[in-house]
Coordinates of C-alpha atoms in Angstrom, one line a residue:
M1 CA 43.4 90.7 66.3
A2 CA 43.7 89.3 62.8
K3 CA 44.8 86.0 64.2
L4 CA 41.8 86.0 66.6
A5 CA 39.3 86.6 63.9
A6 CA 40.7 83.6 62.0
T7 CA 40.7 81.3 64.9
L8 CA 39.0 81.5 68.3
C9 CA 36.9 84.7 68.3
F10 CA 36.6 88.3 67.4
E11 CA 35.0 91.5 68.8
A12 CA 31.7 91.8 67.0
P13 CA 28.9 94.5 66.6
K14 CA 26.3 94.8 69.4
D15 CA 23.4 93.7 67.2
L16 CA 25.3 90.4 66.5
M17 CA 25.8 89.9 70.3
N18 CA 22.0 90.2 70.8
N19 CA 21.5 86.9 68.9
T20 CA 24.2 84.9 70.7
K21 CA 24.5 83.1 74.0
S22 CA 27.2 82.9 76.6
L23 CA 28.6 79.6 77.8
Q24 CA 26.7 80.2 81.1
E25 CA 23.4 80.5 79.1
L26 CA 24.2 77.4 77.0
F27 CA 24.6 75.2 80.0
Q28 CA 21.5 76.5 81.9
D29 CA 19.1 73.8 80.6
K30 CA 21.1 71.4 78.5
L31 CA 23.2 68.3 79.0
F32 CA 25.5 68.0 76.0
R33 CA 26.4 64.7 74.3
I34 CA 28.9 64.0 71.6
P35 CA 27.2 61.4 69.3
N36 CA 29.0 58.2 68.5
Y37 CA 29.0 58.9 64.8
Q38 CA 31.3 61.8 65.5
R39 CA 35.1 61.5 65.9
G40 CA 36.6 61.5 69.3
Y41 CA 38.7 64.4 70.7
A42 CA 41.0 65.6 67.9
W43 CA 42.8 68.7 69.1
E44 CA 46.5 68.5 69.5
K45 CA 49.1 70.6 71.2
Q46 CA 49.1 73.4 68.5
Q47 CA 45.3 73.9 68.5
V48 CA 45.1 73.9 72.4
G49 CA 48.0 76.3 72.6
E50 CA 46.5 78.7 70.1
F51 CA 43.1 78.5 72.0
L52 CA 44.8 79.4 75.3
E53 CA 46.9 82.1 73.8
D54 CA 43.9 83.7 72.0
L55 CA 41.9 83.5 75.2
E56 CA 44.6 85.2 77.3
L57 CA 44.7 88.2 74.8
L58 CA 41.0 88.8 74.9
D59 CA 39.8 92.0 76.7
S60 CA 37.7 90.7 79.6
S61 CA 35.6 93.9 79.6
R62 CA 34.1 93.2 76.2
C63 CA 32.1 90.4 74.7
H64 CA 33.7 88.3 71.9
Y65 CA 32.0 86.2 69.2
T66 CA 33.4 82.7 69.4
G67 CA 31.7 80.8 66.6
T68 CA 28.7 78.6 66.1
I69 CA 27.5 75.6 68.1
V70 CA 25.3 73.3 66.1
L71 CA 22.9 71.1 68.2
H72 CA 20.3 68.5 67.6
Q73 CA 17.7 67.5 70.1
D74 CA 16.0 64.2 69.4
K75 CA 12.3 64.2 69.8
N76 CA 12.7 61.4 72.4
A77 CA 15.5 63.2 74.3
R78 CA 15.5 62.6 78.0
E79 CA 14.9 65.3 80.5
R80 CA 17.0 65.2 83.7
T81 CA 16.6 67.1 87.0
D82 CA 19.3 68.0 89.5
N83 CA 19.0 68.0 93.2
Q84 CA 18.2 71.7 93.2
G85 CA 15.2 71.1 91.0
R86 CA 16.7 72.5 87.7
S87 CA 15.8 70.7 84.5
Y88 CA 18.1 69.8 81.6
T89 CA 17.5 68.2 78.3
E90 CA 20.0 65.8 76.6
T91 CA 21.2 67.5 73.4
D92 CA 23.6 66.2 70.7
V93 CA 26.5 68.4 69.6
V94 CA 26.7 68.4 65.8
D95 CA 29.4 70.9 65.4
G96 CA 31.7 72.7 67.9
Q97 CA 32.6 69.6 69.9
Q98 CA 36.3 70.2 69.9
R99 CA 36.0 73.8 71.2
L100 CA 33.3 72.9 73.7
T101 CA 35.3 69.9 75.1
T102 CA 38.5 72.1 75.4
I103 CA 36.5 74.8 77.3
I104 CA 35.2 72.2 79.7
L105 CA 38.8 70.9 80.2
L106 CA 39.9 74.4 80.9
L107 CA 37.1 75.1 83.5
S108 CA 37.8 71.8 85.2
E109 CA 41.5 72.7 85.5
I110 CA 40.6 76.2 86.7
S111 CA 38.4 74.6 89.5
R112 CA 41.3 72.3 90.4
A113 CA 43.8 75.2 90.4
L114 CA 41.6 77.3 92.7
G115 CA 41.9 74.7 95.4
N116 CA 41.0 75.5 99.0
R117 CA 41.5 79.3 98.6
G118 CA 38.7 79.5 96.1
E119 CA 36.7 76.5 97.2
T120 CA 33.3 78.1 96.8
L121 CA 34.0 79.1 93.2
A122 CA 35.7 75.8 92.4
N123 CA 32.7 73.9 93.6
G124 CA 30.4 76.1 91.6
I125 CA 32.4 75.6 88.4
R126 CA 32.3 71.8 88.8
K127 CA 28.5 71.9 89.5
D128 CA 27.7 74.2 86.6
Y129 CA 30.0 72.8 83.9
V130 CA 31.4 69.5 84.9
K131 CA 29.1 67.4 87.1
A132 CA 25.9 68.1 89.0
T133 CA 23.9 65.6 91.1
D134 CA 20.5 64.3 90.3
M135 CA 17.6 63.9 92.7
D136 CA 18.7 60.3 93.6
G137 CA 22.3 61.4 94.3
H138 CA 23.7 60.1 91.0
P139 CA 26.2 62.1 88.9
L140 CA 24.8 64.3 86.2
Y141 CA 27.6 65.0 83.7
K142 CA 27.2 68.2 81.7
L143 CA 29.2 66.9 78.8
T144 CA 29.3 63.3 77.7
L145 CA 31.8 62.2 75.0
N146 CA 31.8 59.3 72.6
D147 CA 31.3 55.9 74.2
D148 CA 34.9 54.8 73.6
I149 CA 36.5 57.6 75.6
D150 CA 33.7 58.9 78.0
R151 CA 34.7 56.8 80.9
F152 CA 38.3 57.9 80.6
F153 CA 37.1 61.5 80.2
R154 CA 35.2 61.3 83.4
N155 CA 37.4 59.2 85.6
S156 CA 40.9 60.1 84.4
V157 CA 40.6 63.7 83.2
L158 CA 37.7 65.5 85.0
A159 CA 37.7 63.6 88.3
E160 CA 39.0 65.6 91.3
T161 CA 41.2 62.5 92.1
P162 CA 41.9 60.9 88.7
D163 CA 42.2 57.1 88.5
L164 CA 45.1 55.3 87.0
Q165 CA 43.5 54.2 83.8
E166 CA 45.8 54.6 80.8
P167 CA 44.5 55.9 77.4
T168 CA 43.8 53.0 75.0
V169 CA 42.8 55.1 72.0
E170 CA 44.3 58.1 70.3
S171 CA 41.5 60.5 71.3
A172 CA 41.8 59.6 74.9
L173 CA 45.6 60.3 74.8
R174 CA 44.8 63.7 73.3
L175 CA 42.4 64.4 76.1
R176 CA 45.1 63.7 78.7
E177 CA 47.7 65.7 76.8
A178 CA 45.3 68.7 76.5
K179 CA 44.5 68.4 80.3
D180 CA 48.2 68.5 81.1
Q181 CA 48.9 71.3 78.7
I182 CA 46.1 73.4 80.3
A183 CA 47.3 72.7 83.8
Q184 CA 50.8 73.9 82.8
F185 CA 49.3 77.0 81.3
L186 CA 47.4 77.8 84.5
A187 CA 50.5 77.2 86.7
R188 CA 52.5 79.9 85.0
V189 CA 51.2 82.6 87.4
E190 CA 52.7 82.5 90.9
H191 CA 50.6 81.1 93.7
G192 CA 48.9 83.6 95.9
S193 CA 46.3 86.4 95.5
A194 CA 47.5 87.3 92.0
N195 CA 46.9 83.8 90.9
Q196 CA 43.5 83.6 92.4
E197 CA 42.4 86.9 90.8
W198 CA 43.8 85.8 87.4
L199 CA 41.9 82.4 87.6
Q200 CA 38.7 84.2 88.6
D201 CA 39.0 86.6 85.7
L202 CA 39.7 83.8 83.3
H203 CA 36.6 81.9 84.5
K204 CA 34.5 85.0 84.1
K205 CA 35.9 85.6 80.6
V206 CA 35.2 82.1 79.5
T207 CA 31.7 81.7 80.9
T208 CA 30.2 85.2 80.3
R209 CA 32.3 87.0 77.7
L210 CA 32.6 84.4 75.0
R211 CA 29.5 84.4 72.8
F212 CA 28.3 81.6 70.7
N213 CA 25.8 81.5 67.8
L214 CA 23.4 78.7 68.5
Y215 CA 22.0 76.7 65.6
E216 CA 19.6 73.9 66.4
V217 CA 19.0 71.2 63.7
D218 CA 15.5 69.8 63.8
K219 CA 15.9 66.6 61.7
A220 CA 18.4 63.8 62.1
A221 CA 19.2 63.7 58.4
E222 CA 20.4 67.4 58.4
V223 CA 23.1 67.0 61.0
G224 CA 25.9 66.6 58.4
I225 CA 24.8 69.5 56.1
I226 CA 26.6 72.2 58.1
F227 CA 29.3 70.0 59.7
E228 CA 31.4 69.7 56.6
V229 CA 31.6 73.4 56.0
M230 CA 31.9 74.6 59.6
N231 CA 34.6 72.1 60.7
D232 CA 36.3 73.0 64.0
R233 CA 39.5 75.2 63.6
G234 CA 39.9 74.2 59.9
R235 CA 40.9 70.6 60.7
P236 CA 40.6 68.8 57.3
L237 CA 37.8 66.3 57.1
T238 CA 38.6 62.8 56.1
D239 CA 36.8 61.2 53.2
L240 CA 34.9 59.0 55.6
E241 CA 33.5 62.2 57.3
K242 CA 32.8 63.9 53.9
I243 CA 30.9 60.8 52.6
K244 CA 28.8 60.6 55.7
N245 CA 27.9 64.3 55.6
Y246 CA 27.2 64.1 51.9
L247 CA 24.9 61.1 52.3
L248 CA 23.1 62.9 55.2
Y249 CA 22.5 65.8 52.9
V250 CA 21.2 63.6 50.1
A251 CA 19.0 61.8 52.6
S252 CA 17.4 65.1 53.7
S253 CA 16.8 66.2 50.1
L254 CA 15.2 63.0 48.7
R255 CA 11.7 63.4 47.2
V256 CA 10.3 60.5 49.2
E257 CA 8.1 60.2 52.2
E258 CA 9.4 62.3 55.1
S259 CA 9.5 59.2 57.4
N260 CA 11.8 57.4 54.9
R261 CA 14.1 60.4 54.8
E262 CA 14.3 60.5 58.6
E263 CA 14.8 56.8 58.8
L264 CA 17.7 56.9 56.3
G265 CA 19.3 59.8 58.1
K266 CA 19.2 57.8 61.4
E267 CA 20.6 54.7 59.7
I268 CA 23.5 56.6 58.2
N269 CA 24.4 58.1 61.7
S270 CA 24.0 54.7 63.3
I271 CA 26.1 52.8 60.8
W272 CA 28.9 55.4 60.9
S273 CA 28.9 55.1 64.6
D274 CA 29.3 51.3 64.3
I275 CA 32.0 51.7 61.7
L276 CA 34.1 54.1 63.8
K277 CA 33.7 51.8 66.8
C278 CA 34.8 48.9 64.8
L279 CA 37.8 50.7 63.4
M280 CA 38.7 52.1 66.8
N281 CA 38.4 48.7 68.6
A282 CA 40.7 47.2 66.0
K283 CA 43.1 50.2 66.4
L284 CA 42.6 50.9 62.7
N285 CA 41.1 54.4 63.1
S286 CA 43.8 56.3 61.3
D287 CA 42.9 58.4 58.2
N288 CA 45.0 56.0 56.0
N289 CA 43.0 53.0 57.2
E290 CA 39.7 54.8 56.8
N291 CA 40.6 55.6 53.2
R292 CA 41.8 52.0 52.6
L293 CA 38.5 50.7 53.8
L294 CA 36.5 53.1 51.5
R295 CA 38.7 52.3 48.5
T296 CA 38.6 48.5 49.0
H297 CA 34.8 48.5 49.5
W298 CA 34.4 50.5 46.3
L299 CA 36.7 48.3 44.2
I300 CA 34.9 45.1 45.1
H301 CA 31.3 46.4 45.1
Y302 CA 31.3 48.9 42.3
D303 CA 34.4 49.4 40.0
S304 CA 37.6 47.2 40.2
Q305 CA 39.6 49.8 38.3
S306 CA 41.6 51.4 41.0
K307 CA 42.5 54.4 39.0
Q308 CA 38.8 55.3 38.8
W309 CA 38.5 55.7 42.6
K310 CA 38.4 59.4 43.4
G311 CA 37.6 59.2 47.1
S312 CA 34.5 61.1 48.2
K313 CA 34.0 62.5 44.7
S314 CA 33.2 58.9 43.5
I315 CA 30.4 58.7 46.1
R316 CA 29.0 62.1 45.1
D317 CA 29.0 61.1 41.4
K318 CA 27.4 57.7 42.2
F319 CA 24.6 58.9 44.5
N320 CA 23.6 62.2 42.8
L321 CA 20.4 63.9 43.4
R322 CA 20.0 64.5 39.7
N323 CA 18.9 60.9 39.6
Q324 CA 15.2 61.2 38.8
N325 CA 14.3 58.0 40.6
H326 CA 14.7 59.1 44.3
S327 CA 13.1 55.9 45.6
Q328 CA 15.8 53.9 43.9
L329 CA 18.5 56.3 45.1
L330 CA 17.3 55.8 48.7
S331 CA 17.6 52.1 48.2
D332 CA 21.0 52.4 46.6
I333 CA 22.3 54.5 49.5
D334 CA 20.9 52.0 52.0
K335 CA 22.7 49.2 50.1
Y336 CA 26.0 51.2 50.1
I337 CA 26.1 52.0 53.8
N338 CA 25.2 48.5 54.9
G339 CA 27.7 47.0 52.5
L340 CA 30.4 49.4 53.8
Y341 CA 29.7 48.3 57.4
N342 CA 29.9 44.6 56.4
S343 CA 33.2 45.3 54.6
C344 CA 34.4 47.1 57.7
I345 CA 33.9 44.0 59.8
S346 CA 35.8 41.9 57.4
F347 CA 38.4 44.6 56.9
C348 CA 39.2 44.7 60.7
D349 CA 39.2 40.9 60.9
V350 CA 41.7 40.5 58.1
L351 CA 44.0 43.2 59.3
K352 CA 43.7 42.5 63.0
P353 CA 42.9 38.8 63.4
N354 CA 44.5 38.4 66.8
R355 CA 41.8 40.5 68.5
S356 CA 39.5 38.6 70.9
D357 CA 36.5 39.5 68.8
A358 CA 37.9 38.8 65.4
F359 CA 35.9 36.4 63.1
Q360 CA 33.1 36.2 65.7
S361 CA 30.6 34.8 63.2
F362 CA 32.8 31.8 62.6
S363 CA 32.2 28.5 64.4
D364 CA 34.6 28.0 67.4
N365 CA 36.2 24.8 66.0
I366 CA 37.5 26.6 62.9
R367 CA 37.8 30.2 64.2
T368 CA 41.1 29.6 66.0
K369 CA 42.7 28.3 62.8
I370 CA 41.4 31.2 60.7
C371 CA 42.7 33.7 63.2
L372 CA 46.1 31.9 63.2
W373 CA 46.5 31.7 59.4
S374 CA 45.2 35.2 58.9
D375 CA 47.7 36.5 61.4
K376 CA 50.5 34.8 59.5
I377 CA 49.7 37.0 56.5
V378 CA 49.7 40.1 58.7
R379 CA 53.0 39.1 60.2
M380 CA 54.5 39.0 56.8
G381 CA 53.1 42.4 56.0
V382 CA 51.5 41.2 52.8
T383 CA 47.8 41.8 53.2
T384 CA 47.3 44.3 50.3
P385 CA 47.1 41.8 47.4
F386 CA 44.5 39.5 49.2
L387 CA 42.4 41.9 51.3
P388 CA 39.8 42.6 48.6
L389 CA 39.3 38.9 47.8
F390 CA 39.0 38.0 51.5
I391 CA 36.4 40.6 52.0
A392 CA 34.5 39.6 48.9
M393 CA 34.5 35.9 49.8
R394 CA 33.4 36.6 53.3
I395 CA 30.4 38.7 52.2
R396 CA 29.5 36.4 49.3
W397 CA 29.6 33.2 51.3
P398 CA 29.5 34.2 55.0
S399 CA 28.8 30.6 56.3
D400 CA 31.4 28.7 54.3
H401 CA 34.1 28.7 56.9
E402 CA 36.1 25.7 55.8
N403 CA 36.6 27.0 52.3
Y404 CA 37.5 30.5 53.6
L405 CA 40.2 28.9 55.7
S406 CA 41.5 26.9 52.7
L407 CA 41.8 30.1 50.7
V408 CA 43.6 31.9 53.5
Q409 CA 46.1 29.0 53.8
L410 CA 46.7 29.1 50.0
C411 CA 47.3 32.9 50.1
E412 CA 49.7 32.6 53.0
K413 CA 51.8 30.3 50.9
I414 CA 51.6 32.6 47.9
A415 CA 52.4 35.6 50.0
F416 CA 55.6 34.0 51.3
R417 CA 56.7 32.6 47.9
I418 CA 56.0 35.7 45.7
Y419 CA 56.2 38.7 48.0
R420 CA 58.8 37.6 50.5
V421 CA 61.1 35.1 48.8
A422 CA 60.9 36.5 45.2
E423 CA 60.4 40.0 46.7
F424 CA 57.9 41.2 44.2
R425 CA 56.1 44.5 45.0
S426 CA 52.8 44.4 46.7
D427 CA 51.0 45.6 43.6
F428 CA 52.3 42.7 41.5
N429 CA 49.3 41.0 39.8
Q430 CA 47.0 43.3 41.8
L431 CA 44.7 44.2 38.8
F432 CA 43.9 40.6 38.3
M433 CA 43.1 40.1 42.0
L434 CA 40.8 43.2 42.1
R435 CA 38.9 41.9 39.0
L436 CA 38.5 38.5 40.7
A437 CA 37.3 40.0 44.0
N438 CA 34.8 42.3 42.2
A439 CA 33.5 39.3 40.2
V440 CA 33.2 37.3 43.4
R441 CA 31.2 40.0 45.1
Q442 CA 29.0 40.7 42.1
G443 CA 28.4 37.1 41.3
K444 CA 29.7 37.6 37.8
I445 CA 31.0 35.1 35.3
F446 CA 34.8 35.4 35.3
E447 CA 36.9 34.5 32.3
G448 CA 34.1 32.2 31.1
K449 CA 33.5 30.4 34.4
E450 CA 31.0 30.6 37.2
L451 CA 32.8 31.3 40.5
D452 CA 32.9 29.0 43.5
Y453 CA 35.7 28.2 45.9
N454 CA 37.3 25.7 43.6
S455 CA 37.4 27.9 40.6
I456 CA 38.6 30.9 42.7
Q457 CA 41.5 28.9 44.0
H458 CA 42.2 27.8 40.5
F459 CA 42.3 31.4 39.2
V460 CA 44.5 32.5 42.2
K461 CA 47.0 29.7 41.4
I462 CA 47.0 30.6 37.7
N463 CA 47.6 34.2 38.6
Y464 CA 50.7 33.5 40.6
N465 CA 52.2 30.4 38.8
Q466 CA 54.7 31.6 36.2
R467 CA 57.6 29.2 35.8
K468 CA 58.9 29.6 32.2
D469 CA 61.0 32.7 32.9
Y470 CA 62.9 30.9 35.7
E471 CA 64.7 28.0 34.0
G472 CA 61.6 25.8 34.4
R473 CA 61.3 26.7 38.0
D474 CA 58.8 28.8 39.8
Y475 CA 59.8 31.9 41.8
F476 CA 60.1 30.1 45.1
E477 CA 62.4 27.3 43.8
Y478 CA 64.6 29.7 41.8
Y479 CA 65.2 32.3 44.4
F480 CA 65.1 30.1 47.5
I481 CA 67.1 27.2 46.3
K482 CA 69.4 28.5 43.6
E483 CA 70.4 31.8 45.3
A484 CA 71.2 30.1 48.5
I485 CA 74.3 28.5 47.0
L486 CA 75.5 31.4 44.8
P487 CA 78.5 33.4 45.8
K488 CA 77.6 36.2 48.2
S489 CA 78.1 38.9 45.6
Y490 CA 75.2 37.4 43.6
S491 CA 73.1 35.8 46.3
K492 CA 70.3 37.0 48.6
D493 CA 71.3 38.9 51.7
W494 CA 69.4 36.7 54.1
Y495 CA 70.1 38.7 57.2
S496 CA 68.6 41.8 55.6
W497 CA 65.8 39.9 54.0
K498 CA 62.3 41.1 55.0
G499 CA 61.1 37.5 55.5
I500 CA 63.9 36.3 57.8
K501 CA 62.1 36.7 61.1
Y502 CA 58.9 35.2 59.7
F503 CA 60.7 32.3 58.2
L504 CA 62.7 31.4 61.4
Y505 CA 59.6 31.8 63.6
E506 CA 57.6 29.5 61.4
Y507 CA 60.5 27.0 61.7
E508 CA 60.4 27.4 65.5
E509 CA 56.7 26.6 65.4
Y510 CA 57.4 23.6 63.3
L511 CA 60.0 22.3 65.7
A512 CA 57.8 23.0 68.7
S513 CA 54.7 21.3 67.2
D514 CA 56.9 18.2 66.3
K515 CA 57.4 17.9 70.1
G516 CA 53.8 18.6 70.9
A517 CA 54.6 22.0 72.3
S518 CA 54.3 25.7 71.5
P519 CA 57.1 28.2 71.0
E520 CA 58.5 29.7 74.2
I521 CA 58.9 33.1 72.4
Q522 CA 56.1 35.2 71.2
W523 CA 55.9 36.8 67.7
K524 CA 55.7 40.3 69.2
D525 CA 59.0 39.7 70.9
I526 CA 60.5 38.5 67.7
K527 CA 59.2 41.5 65.8
E528 CA 60.3 44.2 68.3
R529 CA 63.7 43.0 69.4
D530 CA 67.1 42.2 67.9
T531 CA 66.5 38.4 67.9
I532 CA 68.6 37.2 65.0
E533 CA 71.7 35.3 66.0
H534 CA 74.7 34.9 63.7
I535 CA 76.2 31.6 64.8
L536 CA 79.3 32.4 62.9
P537 CA 79.7 36.0 64.2
Q538 CA 79.7 39.1 62.0
A539 CA 83.1 40.1 63.5
I540 CA 85.8 37.5 64.1
A541 CA 88.9 39.6 64.3
G542 CA 91.1 38.3 67.2
R543 CA 88.9 35.2 67.6
C544 CA 91.2 32.2 67.0
Y545 CA 88.4 29.6 67.0
W546 CA 86.6 31.3 64.1
K547 CA 89.8 32.4 62.2
E548 CA 91.0 28.7 62.2
R549 CA 87.8 27.6 60.5
F550 CA 86.9 30.5 58.1
N551 CA 89.2 32.4 55.8
E552 CA 88.1 35.9 54.8
E553 CA 86.3 34.8 51.7
E554 CA 84.4 32.0 53.5
H555 CA 83.4 34.3 56.3
Q556 CA 82.1 36.9 53.8
H557 CA 80.1 34.2 52.0
C558 CA 78.8 32.3 55.0
V559 CA 78.1 35.0 57.7
D560 CA 74.7 36.1 56.3
D561 CA 73.8 32.7 54.9
I562 CA 70.4 31.4 55.9
G563 CA 72.1 28.3 57.4
N564 CA 74.0 30.6 59.8
L565 CA 71.0 32.5 61.2
M566 CA 68.6 31.5 64.0
L567 CA 66.3 33.1 66.5
T568 CA 67.5 33.7 70.1
K569 CA 66.7 35.7 73.2
H570 CA 70.4 36.1 74.0
N571 CA 71.9 37.8 71.0
S572 CA 74.1 40.3 72.9
F573 CA 75.2 37.6 75.4
Y574 CA 76.5 35.2 72.7
S575 CA 78.2 38.0 70.8
N576 CA 81.3 36.6 69.0
K577 CA 82.1 33.8 71.4
P578 CA 83.5 30.5 70.0
F579 CA 80.9 27.9 69.0
F580 CA 81.6 25.5 71.9
E581 CA 80.9 28.3 74.4
K582 CA 77.7 29.2 72.6
K583 CA 76.6 25.6 72.4
G584 CA 77.3 24.9 76.1
T585 CA 75.5 22.1 78.0
A586 CA 72.0 21.5 79.2
D587 CA 73.0 21.9 82.8
A588 CA 74.9 25.2 82.2
K589 CA 74.0 28.1 84.5
S590 CA 74.6 30.7 81.8
P591 CA 72.5 31.0 78.6
C592 CA 73.6 28.7 75.8
Y593 CA 72.1 26.8 72.9
A594 CA 71.8 23.6 74.8
N595 CA 69.6 25.0 77.6
S596 CA 67.8 27.5 75.5
P597 CA 64.0 27.7 75.6
L598 CA 64.1 27.9 71.8
F599 CA 63.9 24.6 69.9
Q600 CA 66.1 25.8 67.0
E601 CA 69.0 26.6 69.4
R602 CA 68.7 23.2 71.0
E603 CA 68.6 21.5 67.6
I604 CA 71.9 23.1 66.7
A605 CA 73.4 22.0 70.0
A606 CA 72.2 18.5 69.4
L607 CA 73.3 18.1 65.8
W608 CA 76.7 19.8 65.6
D609 CA 79.8 19.7 67.7
N610 CA 81.6 22.2 65.5
W611 CA 80.7 25.1 63.3
T612 CA 82.3 25.2 59.9
P613 CA 81.3 26.1 56.3
Q614 CA 80.2 22.4 55.9
S615 CA 78.0 22.8 59.0
I616 CA 76.3 25.9 57.5
S617 CA 75.8 24.1 54.3
E618 CA 74.2 21.1 56.1
R619 CA 71.8 23.3 58.1
R620 CA 70.9 25.3 55.0
G621 CA 69.9 22.0 53.4
R622 CA 67.7 21.1 56.4
L623 CA 66.0 24.5 56.3
L624 CA 65.4 24.5 52.6
D625 CA 64.0 20.9 52.6
W626 CA 61.6 21.9 55.3
A627 CA 60.7 25.2 53.5
K628 CA 59.9 23.3 50.2
S629 CA 57.5 21.2 52.1
R630 CA 56.0 24.0 54.3
W631 CA 55.2 26.3 51.4
Y632 CA 54.5 23.7 48.7
I633 CA 51.6 24.4 46.3
D634 CA 50.1 21.9 44.0
F635 CA 49.7 23.9 40.8
G636 CA 48.0 21.1 39.0
D637 CA 48.3 20.3 35.3
G638 CA 51.1 21.5 33.1
H639 CA 49.0 24.2 31.4
L640 CA 48.8 26.1 34.7
S641 CA 52.6 26.2 35.1
S642 CA 53.1 27.4 31.6
R643 CA 51.3 30.7 32.2

């Protein structure tokens, strides 16, 4: 029983049992809700499996202490009445939600497994623990989950005939997986009377033998005090949860008017709910993204020195009750949580700009452009250097949309030149950018200048313009032009280059726009598929056409040259065929360059009748001339380029 005591439950003294409630008693007069400020369902296969295993080992003739359920009933909580005249009060679950949700999943599946043979008990289980009916015939759900997954919980998990809705968030997927795991657990016993008796015994064990210690929190600000230390099944809390709970604790302990403490507690809960919704809607609700948001917000609002950020400890040190001025502390916490929410909105917009609700505050005539250019930076995978500055600019000047777009366009060019072409690490020049972002947000003088959009772009250019170490050229010109013509052993491997798909897709967009059209292939298709075509194939053994035009050294040098690469939908079809077969004709029935939906394939078919080292050199020149124009930056006076 050592395992049981550490996890689900343990056999306890009789005097302890006298102060606990069974599940049956818990559900007599309450409708449970999981508040939106809480995380969604988090149990995975291991936790559900351990729960079921522990439950099966319990002696059904004895009562077993299962843990604490922490509840909070708002003073304005609604009272509901079912069609048999029984009254229930809506009550928030502060702690114990994972266990409680899993138990309801289990009871729902027991009801389903009983089927027609146990119809009376099955219906009773559903009415008592899943869904009753109110006086008007409307459903009265006994457990309501977070807004983002409750509809899925009701219609696709608990429903007697589940609908076909697919999970769209991680917590919904875990609910479905837990439901399926429980169903498989219940199906282990053969059908028949033995199965019915086992299910009935399991139902009795769950509803009457498991005992819960009930703790009801009176004040909204206290809901996080116990949550952090009681934490379901030892699941580690994230920094976002720790910070929320610590701030709730501080709010409840401030020496200010009680109404102010209560108001701050409600505001913390409300803002955390909005933050979690925002992150979840943007599909940025991982622990890593939460930590990234917290860190970025801290660096631009408080201290730009990244090494000083210690996660939740930094918040504890900043908002400490030892501060004698509790009125000021209340104001500081209010400023922090509202600033964090505003940072979260910008954070989600920068990292997920292709969402339908991204950059909602921007005017329609410029919003499309901002989403497009922001998405280009995301496509490159180079958001880290610019994220703090984008958030700071958005918060400092929320209505200056034109200048924000101009900054994003500049940073896209810098991202490509520095982090993709020159292949510098994402933390290159990061300290400077953090200092700049912090100065923007704080309205500070930066290196002797007041900051506006012009001076900010000036500083960004200075930060990234260093020519003197590259034979008088900047990074872009040196790497992109010089390396393209070096022998292969010294030059860039363009095929393995991280920027190749982005580069070729931008070229496709350029060719399409030149014709007043849009690309026929979407970026997501480029990203997820093998879409890079070697015009000169990687393998030419036994292919006379290619062997006649490329000796071994030329093949080695040219095959991964940027002039030999293009996007395609038909990579496997083209394979190592000769150029004239790949080129084809516009009226050909099989895929070929000439009838391709991609503009760059049709361009090659139109410009070249043969494919030789000279052809590759010519195409490379076309691409590089376009690239120099596409990612050109005017760095201004000579003193800027000498940095």
